[in-house]
Short mmCIF file of C-alpha atoms and ligand atoms in Angstrom, two decimals:
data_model
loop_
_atom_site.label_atom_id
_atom_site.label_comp_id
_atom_site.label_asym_id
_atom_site.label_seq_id
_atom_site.Cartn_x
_atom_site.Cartn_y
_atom_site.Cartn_z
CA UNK N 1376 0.00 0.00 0.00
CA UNK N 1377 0.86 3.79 -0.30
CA UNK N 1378 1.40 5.05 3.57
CA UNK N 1379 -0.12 8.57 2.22
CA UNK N 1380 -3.50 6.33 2.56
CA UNK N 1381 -5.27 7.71 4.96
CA UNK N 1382 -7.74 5.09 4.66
CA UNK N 1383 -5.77 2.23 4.29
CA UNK N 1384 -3.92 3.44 7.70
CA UNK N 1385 -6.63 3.59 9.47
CA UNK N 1386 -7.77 0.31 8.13
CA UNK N 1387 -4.84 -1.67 9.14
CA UNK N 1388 -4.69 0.68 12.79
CA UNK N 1389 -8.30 -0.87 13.28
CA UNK N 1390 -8.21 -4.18 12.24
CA UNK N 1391 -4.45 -5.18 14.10
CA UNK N 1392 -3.22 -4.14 17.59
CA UNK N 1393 -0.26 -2.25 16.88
CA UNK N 1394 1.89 -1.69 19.69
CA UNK N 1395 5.01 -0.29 17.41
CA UNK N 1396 6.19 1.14 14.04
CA UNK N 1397 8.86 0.51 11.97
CA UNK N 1398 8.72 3.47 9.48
CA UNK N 1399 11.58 1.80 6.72
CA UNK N 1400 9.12 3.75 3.87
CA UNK N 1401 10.80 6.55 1.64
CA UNK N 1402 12.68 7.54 -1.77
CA UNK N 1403 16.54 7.35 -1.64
CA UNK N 1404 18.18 8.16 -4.52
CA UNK N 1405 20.00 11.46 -4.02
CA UNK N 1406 20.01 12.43 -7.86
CA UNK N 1407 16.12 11.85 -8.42
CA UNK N 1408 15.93 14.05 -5.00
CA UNK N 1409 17.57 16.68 -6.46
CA UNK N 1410 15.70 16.67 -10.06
CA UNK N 1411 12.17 16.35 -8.47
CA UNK N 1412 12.36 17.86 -4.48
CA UNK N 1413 8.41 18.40 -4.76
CA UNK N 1414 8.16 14.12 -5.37
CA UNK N 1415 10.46 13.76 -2.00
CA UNK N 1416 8.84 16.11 0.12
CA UNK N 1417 5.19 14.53 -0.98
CA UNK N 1418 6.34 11.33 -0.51
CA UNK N 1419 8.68 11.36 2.34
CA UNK N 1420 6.95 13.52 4.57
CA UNK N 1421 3.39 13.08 3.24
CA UNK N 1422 3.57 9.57 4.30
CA UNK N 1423 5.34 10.41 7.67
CA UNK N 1424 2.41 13.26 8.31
CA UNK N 1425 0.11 10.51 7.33
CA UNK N 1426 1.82 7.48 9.62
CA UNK N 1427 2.17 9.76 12.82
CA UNK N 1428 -1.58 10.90 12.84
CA UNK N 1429 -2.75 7.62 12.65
CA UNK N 1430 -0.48 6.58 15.36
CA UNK N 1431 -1.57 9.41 17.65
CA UNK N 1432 -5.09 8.63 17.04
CA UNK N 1433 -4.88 4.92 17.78
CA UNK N 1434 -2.68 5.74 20.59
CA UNK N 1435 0.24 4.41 18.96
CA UNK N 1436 3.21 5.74 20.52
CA UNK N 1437 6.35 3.94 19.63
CA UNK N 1438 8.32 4.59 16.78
CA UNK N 1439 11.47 3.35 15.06
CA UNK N 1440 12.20 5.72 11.79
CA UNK N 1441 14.45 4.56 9.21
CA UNK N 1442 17.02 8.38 8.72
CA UNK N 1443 20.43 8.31 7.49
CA UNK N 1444 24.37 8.90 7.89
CA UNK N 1445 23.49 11.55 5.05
CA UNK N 1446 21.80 14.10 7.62
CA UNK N 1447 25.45 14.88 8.66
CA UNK N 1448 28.14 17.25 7.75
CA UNK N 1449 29.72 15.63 5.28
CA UNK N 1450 33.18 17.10 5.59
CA UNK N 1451 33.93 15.65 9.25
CA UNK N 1452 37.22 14.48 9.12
CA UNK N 1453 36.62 11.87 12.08
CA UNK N 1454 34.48 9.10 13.12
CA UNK N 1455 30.70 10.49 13.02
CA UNK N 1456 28.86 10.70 16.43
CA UNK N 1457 25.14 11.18 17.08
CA UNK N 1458 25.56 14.90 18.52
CA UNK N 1459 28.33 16.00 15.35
CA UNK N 1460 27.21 18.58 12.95
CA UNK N 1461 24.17 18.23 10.92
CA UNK N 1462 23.94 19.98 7.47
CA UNK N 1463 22.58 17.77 4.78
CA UNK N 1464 23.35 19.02 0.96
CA UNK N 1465 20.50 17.62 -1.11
CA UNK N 1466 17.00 17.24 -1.33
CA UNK N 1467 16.97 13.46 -0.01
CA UNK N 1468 18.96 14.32 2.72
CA UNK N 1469 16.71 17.50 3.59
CA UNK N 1470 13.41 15.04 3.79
CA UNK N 1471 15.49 13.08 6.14
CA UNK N 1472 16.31 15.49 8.38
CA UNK N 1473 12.88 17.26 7.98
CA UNK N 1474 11.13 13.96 9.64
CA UNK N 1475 13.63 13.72 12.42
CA UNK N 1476 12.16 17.46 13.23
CA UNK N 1477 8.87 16.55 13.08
CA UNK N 1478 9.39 13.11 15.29
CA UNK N 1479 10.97 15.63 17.25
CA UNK N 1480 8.36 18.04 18.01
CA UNK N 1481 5.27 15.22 18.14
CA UNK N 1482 7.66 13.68 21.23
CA UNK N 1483 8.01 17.25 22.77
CA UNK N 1484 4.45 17.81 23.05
CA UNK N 1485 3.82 14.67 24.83
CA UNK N 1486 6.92 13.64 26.55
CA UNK N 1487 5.54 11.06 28.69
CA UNK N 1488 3.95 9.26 26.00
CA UNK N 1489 6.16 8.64 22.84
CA UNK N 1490 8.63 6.38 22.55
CA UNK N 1491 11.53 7.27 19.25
CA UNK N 1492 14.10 6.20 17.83
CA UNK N 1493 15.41 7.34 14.79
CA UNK N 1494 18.30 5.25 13.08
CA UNK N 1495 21.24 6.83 11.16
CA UNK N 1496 21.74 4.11 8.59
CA UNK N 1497 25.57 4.66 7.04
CA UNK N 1498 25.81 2.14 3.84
CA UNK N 1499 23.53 -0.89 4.13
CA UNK N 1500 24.60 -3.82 1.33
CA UNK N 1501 24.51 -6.80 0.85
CA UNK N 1502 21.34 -9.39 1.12
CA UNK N 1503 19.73 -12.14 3.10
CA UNK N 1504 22.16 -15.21 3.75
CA UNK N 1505 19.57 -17.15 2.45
CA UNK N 1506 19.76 -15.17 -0.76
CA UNK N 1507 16.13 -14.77 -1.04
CA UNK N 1508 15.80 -11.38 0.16
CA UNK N 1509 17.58 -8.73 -1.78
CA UNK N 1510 18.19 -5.13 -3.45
CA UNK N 1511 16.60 -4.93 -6.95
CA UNK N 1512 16.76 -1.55 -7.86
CA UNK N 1513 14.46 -0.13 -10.05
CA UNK N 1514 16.22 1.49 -12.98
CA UNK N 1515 19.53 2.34 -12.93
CA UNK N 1516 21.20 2.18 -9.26
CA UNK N 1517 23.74 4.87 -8.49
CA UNK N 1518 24.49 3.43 -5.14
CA UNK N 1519 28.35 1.26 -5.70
CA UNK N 1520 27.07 -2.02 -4.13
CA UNK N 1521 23.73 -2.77 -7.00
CA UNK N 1522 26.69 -1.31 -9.83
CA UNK N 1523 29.10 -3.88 -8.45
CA UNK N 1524 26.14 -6.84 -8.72
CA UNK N 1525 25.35 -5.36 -12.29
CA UNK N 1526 29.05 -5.47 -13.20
CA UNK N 1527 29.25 -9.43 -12.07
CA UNK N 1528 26.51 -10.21 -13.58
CA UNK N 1529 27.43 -8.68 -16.90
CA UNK N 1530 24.81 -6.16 -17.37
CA UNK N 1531 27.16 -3.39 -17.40
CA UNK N 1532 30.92 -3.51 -18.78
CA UNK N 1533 32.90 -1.80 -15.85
CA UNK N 1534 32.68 0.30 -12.97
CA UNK N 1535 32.87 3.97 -12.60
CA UNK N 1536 35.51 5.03 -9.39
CA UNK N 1537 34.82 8.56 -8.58
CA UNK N 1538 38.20 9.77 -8.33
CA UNK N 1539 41.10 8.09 -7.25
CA UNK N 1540 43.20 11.78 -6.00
CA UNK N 1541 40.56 11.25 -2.64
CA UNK N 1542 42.94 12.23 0.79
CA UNK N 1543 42.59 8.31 2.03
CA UNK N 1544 45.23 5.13 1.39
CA UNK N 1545 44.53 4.42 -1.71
CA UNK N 1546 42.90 7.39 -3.24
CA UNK N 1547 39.29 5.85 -3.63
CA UNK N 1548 36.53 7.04 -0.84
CA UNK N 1549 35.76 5.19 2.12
CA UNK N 1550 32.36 4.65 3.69
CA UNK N 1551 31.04 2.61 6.22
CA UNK N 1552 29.28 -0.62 4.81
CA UNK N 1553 26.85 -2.30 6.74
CA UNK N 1554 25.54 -5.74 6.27
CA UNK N 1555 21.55 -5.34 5.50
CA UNK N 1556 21.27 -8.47 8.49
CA UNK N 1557 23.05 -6.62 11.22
CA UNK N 1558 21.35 -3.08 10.18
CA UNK N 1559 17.62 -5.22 10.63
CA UNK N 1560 19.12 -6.57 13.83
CA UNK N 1561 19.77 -3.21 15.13
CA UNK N 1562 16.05 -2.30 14.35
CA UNK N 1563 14.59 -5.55 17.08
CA UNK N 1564 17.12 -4.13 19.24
CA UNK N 1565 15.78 -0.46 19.01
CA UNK N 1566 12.23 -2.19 19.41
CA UNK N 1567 13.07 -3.95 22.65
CA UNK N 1568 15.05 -1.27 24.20
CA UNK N 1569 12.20 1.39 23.97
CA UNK N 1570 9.58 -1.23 24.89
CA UNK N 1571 11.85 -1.48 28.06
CA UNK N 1572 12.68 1.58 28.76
CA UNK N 1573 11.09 5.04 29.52
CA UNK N 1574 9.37 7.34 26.98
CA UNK N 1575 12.12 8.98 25.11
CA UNK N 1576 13.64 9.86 21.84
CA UNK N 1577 17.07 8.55 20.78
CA UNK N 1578 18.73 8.77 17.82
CA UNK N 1579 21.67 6.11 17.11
CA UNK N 1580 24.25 5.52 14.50
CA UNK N 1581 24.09 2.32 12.61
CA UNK N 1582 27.17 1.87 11.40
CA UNK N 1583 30.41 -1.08 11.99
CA UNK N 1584 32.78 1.64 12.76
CA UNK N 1585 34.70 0.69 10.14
CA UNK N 1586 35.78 2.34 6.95
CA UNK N 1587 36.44 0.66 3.63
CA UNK N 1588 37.47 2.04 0.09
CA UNK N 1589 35.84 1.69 -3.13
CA UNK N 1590 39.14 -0.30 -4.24
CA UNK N 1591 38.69 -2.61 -0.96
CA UNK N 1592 35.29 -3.33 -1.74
CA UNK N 1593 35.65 -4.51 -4.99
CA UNK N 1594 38.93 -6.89 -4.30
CA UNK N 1595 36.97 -8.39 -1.45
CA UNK N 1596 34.40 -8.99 -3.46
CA UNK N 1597 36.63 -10.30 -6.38
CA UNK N 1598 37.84 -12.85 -4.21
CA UNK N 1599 35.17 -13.79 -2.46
CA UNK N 1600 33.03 -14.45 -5.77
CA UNK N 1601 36.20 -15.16 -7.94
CA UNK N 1602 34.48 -13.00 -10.82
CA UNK N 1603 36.68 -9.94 -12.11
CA UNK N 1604 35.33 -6.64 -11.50
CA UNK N 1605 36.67 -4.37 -14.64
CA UNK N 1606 36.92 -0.57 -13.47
CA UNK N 1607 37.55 3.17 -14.62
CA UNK N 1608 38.70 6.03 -12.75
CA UNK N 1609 36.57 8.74 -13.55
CA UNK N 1610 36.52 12.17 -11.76
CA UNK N 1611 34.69 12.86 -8.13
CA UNK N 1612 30.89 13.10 -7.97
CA UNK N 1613 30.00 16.25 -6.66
CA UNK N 1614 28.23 16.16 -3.40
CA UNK N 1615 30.97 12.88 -2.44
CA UNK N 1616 33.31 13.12 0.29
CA UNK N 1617 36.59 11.32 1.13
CA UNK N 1618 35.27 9.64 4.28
CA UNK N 1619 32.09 8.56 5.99
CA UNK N 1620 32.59 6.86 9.16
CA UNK N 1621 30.15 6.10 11.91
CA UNK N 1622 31.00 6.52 15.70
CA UNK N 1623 28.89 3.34 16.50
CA UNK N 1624 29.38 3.23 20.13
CA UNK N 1625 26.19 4.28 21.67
CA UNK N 1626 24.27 2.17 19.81
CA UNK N 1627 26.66 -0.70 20.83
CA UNK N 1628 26.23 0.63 24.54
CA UNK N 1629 22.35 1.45 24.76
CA UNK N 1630 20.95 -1.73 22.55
CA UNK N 1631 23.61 -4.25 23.48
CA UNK N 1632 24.24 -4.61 19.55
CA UNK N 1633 27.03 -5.61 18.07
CA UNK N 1634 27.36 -5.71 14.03
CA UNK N 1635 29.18 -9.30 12.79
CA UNK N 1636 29.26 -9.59 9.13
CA UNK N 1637 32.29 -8.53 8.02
CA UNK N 1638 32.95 -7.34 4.24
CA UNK N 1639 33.54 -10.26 2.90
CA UNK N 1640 30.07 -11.99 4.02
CA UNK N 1641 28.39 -8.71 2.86
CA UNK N 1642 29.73 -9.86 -1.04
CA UNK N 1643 29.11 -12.93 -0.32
CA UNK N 1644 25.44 -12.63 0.17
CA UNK N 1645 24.93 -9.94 -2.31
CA UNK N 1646 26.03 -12.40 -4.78
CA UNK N 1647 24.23 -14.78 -3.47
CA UNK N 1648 20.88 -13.04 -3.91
CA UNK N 1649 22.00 -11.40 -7.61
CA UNK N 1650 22.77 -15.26 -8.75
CA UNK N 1651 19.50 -16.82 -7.38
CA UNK N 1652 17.46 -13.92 -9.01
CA UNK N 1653 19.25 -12.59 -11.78
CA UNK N 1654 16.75 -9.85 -12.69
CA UNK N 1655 15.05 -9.56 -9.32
CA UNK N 1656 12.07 -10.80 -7.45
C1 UD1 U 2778 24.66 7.66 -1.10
C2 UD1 U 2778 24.04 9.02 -0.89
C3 UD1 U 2778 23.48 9.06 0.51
C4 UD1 U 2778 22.50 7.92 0.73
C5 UD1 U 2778 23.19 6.60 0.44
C6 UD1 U 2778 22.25 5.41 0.55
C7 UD1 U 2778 25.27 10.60 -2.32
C8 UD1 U 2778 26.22 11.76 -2.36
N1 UD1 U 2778 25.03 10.07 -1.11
O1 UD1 U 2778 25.74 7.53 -0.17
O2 UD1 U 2778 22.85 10.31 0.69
O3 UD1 U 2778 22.03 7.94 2.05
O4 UD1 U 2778 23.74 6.63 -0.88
O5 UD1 U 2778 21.35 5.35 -0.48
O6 UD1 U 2778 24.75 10.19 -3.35
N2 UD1 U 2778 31.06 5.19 -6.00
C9 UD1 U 2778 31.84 4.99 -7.12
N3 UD1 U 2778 31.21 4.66 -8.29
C10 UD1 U 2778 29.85 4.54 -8.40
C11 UD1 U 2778 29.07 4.75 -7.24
C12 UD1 U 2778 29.71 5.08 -6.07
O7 UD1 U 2778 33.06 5.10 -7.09
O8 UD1 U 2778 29.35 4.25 -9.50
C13 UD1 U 2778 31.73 5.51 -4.73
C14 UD1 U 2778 31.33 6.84 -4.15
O9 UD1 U 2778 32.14 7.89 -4.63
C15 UD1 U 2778 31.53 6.57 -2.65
C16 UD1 U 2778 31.20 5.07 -2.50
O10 UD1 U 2778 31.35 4.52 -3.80
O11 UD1 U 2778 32.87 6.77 -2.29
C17 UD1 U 2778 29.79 4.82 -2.00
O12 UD1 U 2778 28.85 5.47 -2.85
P1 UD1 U 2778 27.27 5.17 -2.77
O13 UD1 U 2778 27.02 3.72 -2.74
O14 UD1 U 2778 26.59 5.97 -3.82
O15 UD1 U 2778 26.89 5.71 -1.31
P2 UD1 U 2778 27.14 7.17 -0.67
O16 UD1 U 2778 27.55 8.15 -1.68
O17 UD1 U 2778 28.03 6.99 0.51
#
C-alpha cells in the first residue's frame, strides 16, 4: 500500500493491535531528489504526516524511523557521532532530516507518552544469507554495491571510481558498509530497548565503525566471488566526500548490539541473492 492512505492506515490501525512502528518507507536516490524535491517532500513527509496521525489517534506511541548517515556534515574528518554537525546538501537528505524534526516536536508535546528512535543508517549492502531477500533496484542504481552486482553479472561492462586523487590510502573514498542483516538486527534491538525503557527519543548511528574504500570493496568482493570486476577512474561526484565513518558506540552501549558480518560476508550474500534472481524478485 501507499502510507499517504489515509484510509488504508486507518484500516490496518483498526483491524491489528499495533503496539510499534517501523517506518523503513521513503525515496533514496540522491540524484532523483535533487531533479524532483516536490516528489520527496510529498512522498517522504506526506507519508510520515500521514503514519504519525494515525499513530496518535490509535494511541500508537512507539516509533522506530528509518534516517540516514546523510543528515550529517559531510566534511567531518573523524568518526561520526550522534551529537556531530548536521547539514545535509540535497534534497533526499533535507526530507530526512525534515522527519527527524517533526518526530521531534510530536515527542516534545507529549513527553511522557512517545517512545523514538530514529536510526542513522551509514551504507547498508549486501542481502539475506539465504539469498532470497535482496536489493533490486528499479532502474539504474547509483548506489556502488547494486553497480558492483550489475558489473558481475554482466549487465554493465565496468565500474565507474569517482576519483582516485581522494585524501585516504589508496585514493578511492571510504564509507562505512553495513551488512543489511546486522542493520535489521539493530532495528529488534531499538524495538526492545524502547519497549523497556522510559518514553524517550534517541537517535543512534548504525554503522560497523569501520571504513572501507571503493578499491577494498571490490577486491573483497573479487575474491570472495572469484568474478573480475573491470573498473575506470573517472573524476569525483559532486556532493561525495573522502570519508564517511560512523562513531557506532552508543548504539553498541544502549541496545547491546554488536554488528558481525564482516565485508567479505556482505559480497558474499549480495552475490548470493543477484545469482538466485538474476533480474530480481
Ligand atoms: C549515497 C548518498 C546518501 C544515501 C546513500 C544510501 C550521495 C552523495 N550520497 O551515499 O545520501 O544515504 O547513498 O542510499 O549520493 N562510487 C563509485 N562509483 C559509483 C558509485 C559510487 O566510485 O558508481 C563511490 C562513491 O564515490 C563513494 C562510494 O562509492 O565513495 C559509495 O557510494 P554510494 O554507494 O553511492 O553511497 P554514498 O555516496 O556513501
Amino acid at each position: 500500500g501507499d502510507m499517504r492512505d489515509k484510509n488504508l492506515l486507518r484500516q490496518l490501525f483498526s483491524e491489528f493491535e499495533i503496539d510499534a512502528v517501523i517506518h523503513f518507507a521513503g525515496l533514496k536516490s540522491v540524484g532523483e531528489s535533487v531533479n524532483n524535491p516536490i516528489k520527496y517532500w510529498e512522498f517522504n513527509l506526506g507519508s510520515t504526516l500521514c503514519l504519525m496521525k494515525i499513530m496518535q489517534k490509535f494511541c500508537c506511541n512507539c516509533l522506530v524511523f528509518s534516517s540516514s548517515a546523510t543528515i550529517y556534515d559531510s566534511s567531518i574528518n573523524k568518526r561520526i557521532e550522534e551529537n556531530s554537525k548536521i547539514k545535509p546538501i540535497n534534497s533526499y537528505g533535507n526530507t530526512k532530516l525534515a522527519i527527524e524534526t517533526l518526530i521531534k516536536d510530536i515527542f516534545l508535546s507529549s513527553k511522557s507518552l512517545w517512545k523514538m528512535a530514529n536510526l542513522r543508517y551509514f551504507n547498508p549492502i549486501g542481502a539475506h544469507e539465504s539469498g532470497l531477500i535482496g536489493e533490486d533496484p528499479k532502474g539504474e542504481p547509483n548506489n556502488i554495491f547494486p553497480l558492483i552486482l550489475r558489473v558481475a553479472s554482466k549487465k554493465i561492462n565496468k565500474l565507474e571510481i569517482f576519483g582516485n586523487d581522494w585524501p585516504t590510502h589508496d585514493g578511492t573514498g571510504i564509507r562505512d558498509y553495513i551488512h543489511v542483516e546486522d542493520l535489521a538486527e539493530g532495528h529488534i534491538k531499538a524495538l526492545d530497548f524502547l519497549f523497556k525503557n522510559q518514553s524517550q527519543i534517541i537517535n543512534l548511528n548504525l554503522g560497523t565503525g569501520l571504513g572501507t574504500s571503493v578499491l577494498e570493496l571490490i577486491r573483497t568482493f573479487e575474491k570472495v566471488t572469484n568474478i573480475e570486476i573491470p573498473f575506470a577512474y573517472s573524476p569525483r561526484r559532486i556532493g561525495d566526500s573522502p570519508s564517511v565513518v560512523a562513531d557506532n558506540s552508543l548504539a553498541k552501549e544502549i541496545l547491546g548490539w554488536n554488528p558481525k558480518k564482516n565485508i567479505a560476508d556482505m559480497c558474499n550474500d549480495g552475490w548470493k541473492w543477484q545469482s538466485y534472481n538474476p533480474n530480481g524478485y
